[in-house]
Amino acid sequence: MSDTHTVVLVEGVSDKSAVEALAERRGRNLAAEGISLVAMGGATNIGTYVGRFGPPGRNLRLAGLCDVREEGDFRRVLERAGLGSDLSRSDLEALGFFVCVADLEDELIRALGTATVERVLDAEGELRSFRTLQRQPAWREGTAHDQLRRFMGSGSGRKIRYSALLVAALDLDRVPRPLDMLLAHLSA
């Protein structure tokens, strides 16, 4: 990290994988640009990482992604670090922090559509497993979108495995706003 001038804080490895995959698809080498992606192991660790890399620590440029349910935590930590007060969503975005509607998987499923996500599952040999989940009583009445979100969150490493595959399936004109805005911010 000695050549790093920007640290992108993301909740987990699946988010990191998605950002890396999109950057690669757009012909960018973030490491060569001095940008490091850090999977924090959960949004609750935001304070530790802002303390380490932000104004209280190495004073590097920060950016990141978070789920809507963690937006308040991100806002409070960034305010405590001296990066603003009474931060709004627009203020967060100006700082380089972008909020996913529910989570990144939700954003990717919406951008791709359920039929495309099912094709990705099929290519990976997991469509049958997904159909099994759809028949379970707890999920039978749910939407295909919600079922796919649940499926991505179940199984060992599935979110990590599918994040880059879903990004690979994206039409680059339909990149979810938080991902698109993050990469645009990192170009500035």
GROMACS .gro file of C-alpha atoms in nm:
model
  188
    1MET     CA    1   0.000   0.000   0.000
    2SER     CA    2   0.300   0.231  -0.012
    3ASP     CA    3   0.199   0.374  -0.354
    4THR     CA    4  -0.165   0.402  -0.251
    5HIS     CA    5  -0.329   0.743  -0.244
    6THR     CA    6  -0.693   0.622  -0.236
    7VAL     CA    7  -0.853   0.347  -0.028
    8VAL     CA    8  -1.195   0.212  -0.126
    9LEU     CA    9  -1.375   0.062   0.173
   10VAL     CA   10  -1.629  -0.209   0.095
   11GLU     CA   11  -1.820  -0.434   0.330
   12GLY     CA   12  -1.696  -0.771   0.212
   13VAL     CA   13  -1.503  -0.979  -0.037
   14SER     CA   14  -1.802  -1.007  -0.275
   15ASP     CA   15  -1.824  -0.627  -0.303
   16LYS     CA   16  -1.449  -0.607  -0.360
   17SER     CA   17  -1.474  -0.871  -0.631
   18ALA     CA   18  -1.754  -0.682  -0.806
   19VAL     CA   19  -1.562  -0.352  -0.806
   20GLU     CA   20  -1.249  -0.528  -0.936
   21ALA     CA   21  -1.447  -0.703  -1.210
   22LEU     CA   22  -1.612  -0.381  -1.327
   23ALA     CA   23  -1.283  -0.190  -1.324
   24GLU     CA   24  -1.124  -0.467  -1.531
   25ARG     CA   25  -1.414  -0.465  -1.779
   26ARG     CA   26  -1.361  -0.092  -1.819
   27GLY     CA   27  -0.989  -0.143  -1.880
   28ARG     CA   28  -0.874  -0.001  -1.550
   29ASN     CA   29  -0.599  -0.128  -1.322
   30LEU     CA   30  -0.689   0.024  -0.988
   31ALA     CA   31  -0.368  -0.085  -0.815
   32ALA     CA   32  -0.159   0.081  -1.088
   33GLU     CA   33  -0.370   0.396  -1.035
   34GLY     CA   34  -0.277   0.397  -0.664
   35ILE     CA   35  -0.619   0.274  -0.554
   36SER     CA   36  -0.651  -0.008  -0.300
   37LEU     CA   37  -0.973  -0.195  -0.236
   38VAL     CA   38  -1.024  -0.306   0.122
   39ALA     CA   39  -1.289  -0.559   0.225
   40MET     CA   40  -1.362  -0.461   0.584
   41GLY     CA   41  -1.521  -0.787   0.696
   42GLY     CA   42  -1.853  -0.613   0.759
   43ALA     CA   43  -1.982  -0.258   0.770
   44THR     CA   44  -1.948  -0.239   1.147
   45ASN     CA   45  -1.571  -0.216   1.096
   46ILE     CA   46  -1.596   0.118   0.912
   47GLY     CA   47  -1.465   0.314   1.213
   48THR     CA   48  -1.149   0.104   1.235
   49TYR     CA   49  -1.068   0.150   0.867
   50VAL     CA   50  -1.150   0.522   0.852
   51GLY     CA   51  -0.928   0.561   1.160
   52ARG     CA   52  -0.647   0.368   0.993
   53PHE     CA   53  -0.661   0.522   0.644
   54GLY     CA   54  -0.853   0.851   0.680
   55PRO     CA   55  -0.768   1.182   0.850
   56PRO     CA   56  -0.692   1.028   1.191
   57GLY     CA   57  -0.448   0.778   1.034
   58ARG     CA   58  -0.263   0.787   0.700
   59ASN     CA   59  -0.487   1.069   0.568
   60LEU     CA   60  -0.547   0.896   0.237
   61ARG     CA   61  -0.837   0.976   0.007
   62LEU     CA   62  -1.130   0.752   0.101
   63ALA     CA   63  -1.424   0.616  -0.097
   64GLY     CA   64  -1.658   0.322  -0.058
   65LEU     CA   65  -1.982   0.134  -0.096
   66CYS     CA   66  -2.234   0.044   0.170
   67ASP     CA   67  -2.578  -0.110   0.197
   68VAL     CA   68  -2.866   0.121   0.282
   69ARG     CA   69  -2.902  -0.027   0.631
   70GLU     CA   70  -2.541   0.077   0.711
   71GLU     CA   71  -2.566   0.428   0.567
   72GLY     CA   72  -2.616   0.585   0.911
   73ASP     CA   73  -2.308   0.412   1.053
   74PHE     CA   74  -2.096   0.531   0.759
   75ARG     CA   75  -2.230   0.884   0.797
   76ARG     CA   76  -2.154   0.899   1.172
   77VAL     CA   77  -1.801   0.761   1.132
   78LEU     CA   78  -1.717   1.001   0.849
   79GLU     CA   79  -1.852   1.293   1.054
   80ARG     CA   80  -1.643   1.187   1.359
   81ALA     CA   81  -1.337   1.172   1.132
   82GLY     CA   82  -1.392   1.538   1.044
   83LEU     CA   83  -1.519   1.484   0.690
   84GLY     CA   84  -1.834   1.690   0.736
   85SER     CA   85  -2.133   1.738   0.961
   86ASP     CA   86  -2.498   1.649   0.915
   87LEU     CA   87  -2.398   1.458   0.603
   88SER     CA   88  -2.677   1.389   0.355
   89ARG     CA   89  -2.675   1.116   0.091
   90SER     CA   90  -2.548   1.377  -0.158
   91ASP     CA   91  -2.271   1.473   0.084
   92LEU     CA   92  -2.171   1.109   0.116
   93GLU     CA   93  -2.154   1.081  -0.261
   94ALA     CA   94  -1.943   1.397  -0.286
   95LEU     CA   95  -1.701   1.228  -0.045
   96GLY     CA   96  -1.700   0.915  -0.264
   97PHE     CA   97  -1.931   0.691  -0.061
   98PHE     CA   98  -2.221   0.535  -0.250
   99VAL     CA   99  -2.521   0.354  -0.107
  100CYS     CA  100  -2.675   0.039  -0.254
  101VAL     CA  101  -3.057   0.030  -0.239
  102ALA     CA  102  -3.062  -0.293  -0.038
  103ASP     CA  103  -2.722  -0.442  -0.108
  104LEU     CA  104  -2.493  -0.494  -0.406
  105GLU     CA  105  -2.655  -0.825  -0.500
  106ASP     CA  106  -2.991  -0.652  -0.514
  107GLU     CA  107  -2.844  -0.384  -0.740
  108LEU     CA  108  -2.689  -0.643  -0.975
  109ILE     CA  109  -3.003  -0.857  -0.995
  110ARG     CA  110  -3.214  -0.549  -1.081
  111ALA     CA  111  -2.963  -0.433  -1.344
  112LEU     CA  112  -2.944  -0.775  -1.508
  113GLY     CA  113  -3.303  -0.891  -1.468
  114THR     CA  114  -3.394  -1.226  -1.318
  115ALA     CA  115  -3.383  -1.415  -1.650
  116THR     CA  116  -3.019  -1.318  -1.707
  117VAL     CA  117  -2.922  -1.406  -1.350
  118GLU     CA  118  -3.088  -1.745  -1.395
  119ARG     CA  119  -2.882  -1.796  -1.714
  120VAL     CA  120  -2.566  -1.723  -1.512
  121LEU     CA  121  -2.678  -1.978  -1.250
  122ASP     CA  122  -2.746  -2.230  -1.526
  123ALA     CA  123  -2.400  -2.177  -1.677
  124GLU     CA  124  -2.253  -2.249  -1.333
  125GLY     CA  125  -2.460  -2.564  -1.288
  126GLU     CA  126  -2.669  -2.421  -1.004
  127LEU     CA  127  -3.007  -2.356  -1.163
  128ARG     CA  128  -3.141  -2.683  -1.023
  129SER     CA  129  -3.036  -2.581  -0.672
  130PHE     CA  130  -3.208  -2.247  -0.722
  131ARG     CA  131  -3.527  -2.422  -0.835
  132THR     CA  132  -3.513  -2.627  -0.513
  133LEU     CA  133  -3.499  -2.306  -0.309
  134GLN     CA  134  -3.797  -2.167  -0.505
  135ARG     CA  135  -4.007  -2.469  -0.403
  136GLN     CA  136  -3.935  -2.431  -0.032
  137PRO     CA  137  -4.243  -2.316   0.160
  138ALA     CA  138  -4.071  -2.004   0.295
  139TRP     CA  139  -3.979  -1.888  -0.055
  140ARG     CA  140  -4.259  -2.026  -0.272
  141GLU     CA  141  -4.462  -1.703  -0.265
  142GLY     CA  142  -4.165  -1.469  -0.303
  143THR     CA  143  -4.065  -1.286  -0.617
  144ALA     CA  144  -3.790  -1.432  -0.837
  145HIS     CA  145  -3.582  -1.127  -0.743
  146ASP     CA  146  -3.611  -1.197  -0.369
  147GLN     CA  147  -3.549  -1.567  -0.425
  148LEU     CA  148  -3.231  -1.489  -0.619
  149ARG     CA  149  -3.109  -1.255  -0.343
  150ARG     CA  150  -3.167  -1.532  -0.088
  151PHE     CA  151  -2.994  -1.787  -0.309
  152MET     CA  152  -2.689  -1.561  -0.350
  153GLY     CA  153  -2.669  -1.520   0.027
  154SER     CA  154  -2.691  -1.892   0.097
  155GLY     CA  155  -2.423  -2.150   0.037
  156SER     CA  156  -2.057  -2.122   0.116
  157GLY     CA  157  -1.891  -1.844  -0.081
  158ARG     CA  158  -2.178  -1.804  -0.327
  159LYS     CA  159  -2.192  -1.423  -0.300
  160ILE     CA  160  -1.819  -1.402  -0.362
  161ARG     CA  161  -1.831  -1.645  -0.654
  162TYR     CA  162  -2.125  -1.478  -0.826
  163SER     CA  163  -2.038  -1.110  -0.778
  164ALA     CA  164  -1.777  -1.108  -1.057
  165LEU     CA  165  -1.989  -1.340  -1.275
  166LEU     CA  166  -2.288  -1.106  -1.249
  167VAL     CA  167  -2.070  -0.805  -1.330
  168ALA     CA  168  -1.934  -0.998  -1.631
  169ALA     CA  169  -2.292  -1.049  -1.753
  170LEU     CA  170  -2.381  -0.679  -1.725
  171ASP     CA  171  -2.443  -0.459  -2.023
  172LEU     CA  172  -2.199  -0.176  -1.949
  173ASP     CA  173  -2.482   0.072  -2.015
  174ARG     CA  174  -2.679  -0.080  -1.724
  175VAL     CA  175  -2.420  -0.081  -1.444
  176PRO     CA  176  -2.587  -0.025  -1.106
  177ARG     CA  177  -2.564   0.341  -1.005
  178PRO     CA  178  -2.352   0.291  -0.688
  179LEU     CA  179  -2.088   0.089  -0.876
  180ASP     CA  180  -2.091   0.323  -1.174
  181MET     CA  181  -2.065   0.634  -0.955
  182LEU     CA  182  -1.786   0.484  -0.746
  183LEU     CA  183  -1.570   0.411  -1.050
  184ALA     CA  184  -1.645   0.757  -1.193
  185HIS     CA  185  -1.545   0.913  -0.859
  186LEU     CA  186  -1.219   0.718  -0.862
  187SER     CA  187  -1.137   0.868  -1.204
  188ALA     CA  188  -1.169   1.222  -1.072
   0.00000   0.00000   0.00000
